[in-house]
mmCIF file of C-alpha atoms in Angstrom:
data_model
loop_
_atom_site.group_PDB
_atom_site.id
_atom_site.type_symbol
_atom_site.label_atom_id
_atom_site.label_comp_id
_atom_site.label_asym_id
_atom_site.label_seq_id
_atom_site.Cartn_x
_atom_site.Cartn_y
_atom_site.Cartn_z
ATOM 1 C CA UNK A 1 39.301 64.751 -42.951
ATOM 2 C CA UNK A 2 42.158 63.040 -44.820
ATOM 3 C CA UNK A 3 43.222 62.555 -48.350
ATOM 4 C CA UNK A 4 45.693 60.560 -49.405
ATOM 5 C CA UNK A 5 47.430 60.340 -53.080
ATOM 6 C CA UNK A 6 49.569 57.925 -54.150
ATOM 7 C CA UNK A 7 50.655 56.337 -57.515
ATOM 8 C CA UNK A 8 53.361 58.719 -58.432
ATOM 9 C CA UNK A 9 56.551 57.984 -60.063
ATOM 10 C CA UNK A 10 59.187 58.252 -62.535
ATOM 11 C CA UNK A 11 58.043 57.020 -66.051
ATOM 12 C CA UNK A 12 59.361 57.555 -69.581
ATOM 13 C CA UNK A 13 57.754 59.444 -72.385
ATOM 14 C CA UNK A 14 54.493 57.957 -73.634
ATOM 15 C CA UNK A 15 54.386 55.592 -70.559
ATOM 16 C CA UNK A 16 50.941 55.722 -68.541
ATOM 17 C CA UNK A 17 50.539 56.337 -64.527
ATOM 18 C CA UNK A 18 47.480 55.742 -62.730
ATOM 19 C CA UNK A 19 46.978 58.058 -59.674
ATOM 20 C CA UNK A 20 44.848 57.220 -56.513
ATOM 21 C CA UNK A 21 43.052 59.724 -53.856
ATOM 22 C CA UNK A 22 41.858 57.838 -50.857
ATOM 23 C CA UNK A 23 39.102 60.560 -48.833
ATOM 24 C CA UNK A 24 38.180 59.402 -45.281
ATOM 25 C CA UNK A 25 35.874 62.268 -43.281
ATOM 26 C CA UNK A 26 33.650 63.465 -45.559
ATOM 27 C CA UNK A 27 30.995 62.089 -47.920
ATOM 28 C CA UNK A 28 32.879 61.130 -51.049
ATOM 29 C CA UNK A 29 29.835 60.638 -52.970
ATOM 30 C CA UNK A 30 28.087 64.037 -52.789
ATOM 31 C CA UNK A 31 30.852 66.603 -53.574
ATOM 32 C CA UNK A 32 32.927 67.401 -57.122
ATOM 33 C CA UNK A 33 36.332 66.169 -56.577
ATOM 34 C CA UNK A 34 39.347 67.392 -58.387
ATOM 35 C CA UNK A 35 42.943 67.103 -59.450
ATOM 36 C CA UNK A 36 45.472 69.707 -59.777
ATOM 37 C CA UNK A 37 48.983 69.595 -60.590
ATOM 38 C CA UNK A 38 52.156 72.186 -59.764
ATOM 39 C CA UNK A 39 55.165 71.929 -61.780
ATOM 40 C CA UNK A 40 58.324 73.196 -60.101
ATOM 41 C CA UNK A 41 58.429 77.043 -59.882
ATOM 42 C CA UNK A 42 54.954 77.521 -61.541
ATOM 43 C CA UNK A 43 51.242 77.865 -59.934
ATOM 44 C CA UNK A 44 48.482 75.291 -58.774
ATOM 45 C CA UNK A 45 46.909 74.313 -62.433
ATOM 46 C CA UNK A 46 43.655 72.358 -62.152
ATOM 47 C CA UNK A 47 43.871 69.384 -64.330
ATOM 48 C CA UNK A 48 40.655 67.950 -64.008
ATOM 49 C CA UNK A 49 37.157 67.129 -62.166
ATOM 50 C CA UNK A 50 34.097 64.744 -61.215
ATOM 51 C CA UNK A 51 31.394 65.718 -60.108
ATOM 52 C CA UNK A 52 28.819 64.511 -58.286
ATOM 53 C CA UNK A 53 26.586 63.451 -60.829
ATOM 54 C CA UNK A 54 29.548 61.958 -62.330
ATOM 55 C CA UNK A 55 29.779 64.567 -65.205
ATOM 56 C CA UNK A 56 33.806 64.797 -66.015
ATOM 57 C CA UNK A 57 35.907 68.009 -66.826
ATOM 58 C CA UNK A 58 39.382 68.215 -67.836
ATOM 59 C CA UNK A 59 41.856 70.777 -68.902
ATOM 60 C CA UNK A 60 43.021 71.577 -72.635
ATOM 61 C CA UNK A 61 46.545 70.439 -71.570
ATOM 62 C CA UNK A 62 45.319 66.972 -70.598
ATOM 63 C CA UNK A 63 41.986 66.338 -72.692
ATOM 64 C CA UNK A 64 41.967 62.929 -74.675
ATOM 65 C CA UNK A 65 44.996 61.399 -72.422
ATOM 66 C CA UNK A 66 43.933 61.711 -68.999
ATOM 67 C CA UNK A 67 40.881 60.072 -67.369
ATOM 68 C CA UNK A 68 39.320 60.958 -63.881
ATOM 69 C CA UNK A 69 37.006 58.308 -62.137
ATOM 70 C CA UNK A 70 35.585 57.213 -58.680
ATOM 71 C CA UNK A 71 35.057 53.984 -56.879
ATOM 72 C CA UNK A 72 32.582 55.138 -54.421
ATOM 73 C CA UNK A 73 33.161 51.778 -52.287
ATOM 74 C CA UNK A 74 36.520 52.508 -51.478
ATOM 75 C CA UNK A 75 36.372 56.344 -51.302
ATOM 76 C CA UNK A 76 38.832 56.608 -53.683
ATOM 77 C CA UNK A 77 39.114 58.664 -56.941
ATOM 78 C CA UNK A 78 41.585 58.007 -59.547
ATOM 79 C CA UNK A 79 43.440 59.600 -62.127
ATOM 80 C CA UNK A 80 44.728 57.512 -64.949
ATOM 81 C CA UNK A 81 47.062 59.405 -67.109
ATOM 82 C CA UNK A 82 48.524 57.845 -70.776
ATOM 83 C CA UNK A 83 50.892 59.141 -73.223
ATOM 84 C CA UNK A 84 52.893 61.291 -70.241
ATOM 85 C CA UNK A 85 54.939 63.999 -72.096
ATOM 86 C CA UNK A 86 57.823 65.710 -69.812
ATOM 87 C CA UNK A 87 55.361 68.529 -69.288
ATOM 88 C CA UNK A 88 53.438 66.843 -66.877
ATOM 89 C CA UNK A 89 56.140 66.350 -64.896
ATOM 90 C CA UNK A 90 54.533 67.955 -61.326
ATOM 91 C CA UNK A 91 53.473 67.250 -57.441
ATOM 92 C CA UNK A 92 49.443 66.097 -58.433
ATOM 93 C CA UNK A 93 47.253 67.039 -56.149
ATOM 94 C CA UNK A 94 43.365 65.665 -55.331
ATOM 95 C CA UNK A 95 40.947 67.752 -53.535
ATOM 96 C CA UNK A 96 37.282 69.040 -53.248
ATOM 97 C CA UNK A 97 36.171 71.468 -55.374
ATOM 98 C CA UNK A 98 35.168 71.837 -58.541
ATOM 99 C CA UNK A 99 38.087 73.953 -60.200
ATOM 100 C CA UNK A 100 39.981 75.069 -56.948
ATOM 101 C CA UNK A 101 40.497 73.367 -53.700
ATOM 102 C CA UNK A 102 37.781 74.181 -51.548
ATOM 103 C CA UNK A 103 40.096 74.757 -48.719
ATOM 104 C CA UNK A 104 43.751 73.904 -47.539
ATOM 105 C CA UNK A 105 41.605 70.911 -45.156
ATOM 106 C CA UNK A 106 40.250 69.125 -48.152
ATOM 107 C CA UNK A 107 43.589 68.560 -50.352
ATOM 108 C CA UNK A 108 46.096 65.400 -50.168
ATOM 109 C CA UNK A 109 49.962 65.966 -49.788
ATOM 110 C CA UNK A 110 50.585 65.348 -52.846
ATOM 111 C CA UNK A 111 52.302 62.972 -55.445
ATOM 112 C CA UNK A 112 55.267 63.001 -57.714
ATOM 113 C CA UNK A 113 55.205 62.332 -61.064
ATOM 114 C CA UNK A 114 58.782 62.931 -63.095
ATOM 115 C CA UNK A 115 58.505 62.071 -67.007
ATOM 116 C CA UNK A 116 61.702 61.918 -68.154
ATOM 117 C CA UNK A 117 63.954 60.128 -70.736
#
């Protein structure tokens, strides 16, 4: 099993980032996938899931600027994020599970993303 993120970066205010998870070992297709997000010295925070039926769930925090999808062909699910704000400034994580990682097996390593002026 092996995820990979990437996409992460350094971006001003209001500037967009578009996050990839690449899954190899398991069946993409047939399990909810998720991001979370940990901003230095504060907790895992889920920031959003698909499922398998393709049904999308986000948190409060993130509703209206981020959108989750999936390209089933390439195994990879995607995160594209618009209007950043500083407080998304975290390591973003992608996973299975539905609103926790499943296990410590099925999460990436992690990306940075700084927003900062």
């Amino acid at each position: 099993v092996q995820l990979v993120e990437s996409g992460g970066g350094l971006v001003q205010p209001g500037e967009s980032l578009t996050l990839s998870c690449t899954v190899s070992g398991f069946t993409f297709s047939t399990v909810a996938m998720m991001w979370a997000r940990q901003a230095p010295g504060k907790g895992l925070e889920w920031v959003s899931t698909f499922s398998p039926s393709g049904n999308t769930y986000y948190a409060e925090a993130v509703k209206g600027r981020f959108t989750v999808s999936r390209h089933i062909g390439k195994n990879t699910l995607f995160l594209q994020m618009n209007d950043l704000k500083p407080e998304d400034t975290a390591i973003y994580y992608c996973g299975k599970g539905f609103r926790s990682f499943d296990s410590p097996e099925y999460r990436g390593q992690g990306t940075q993303v700084t927003v900062s002026s």
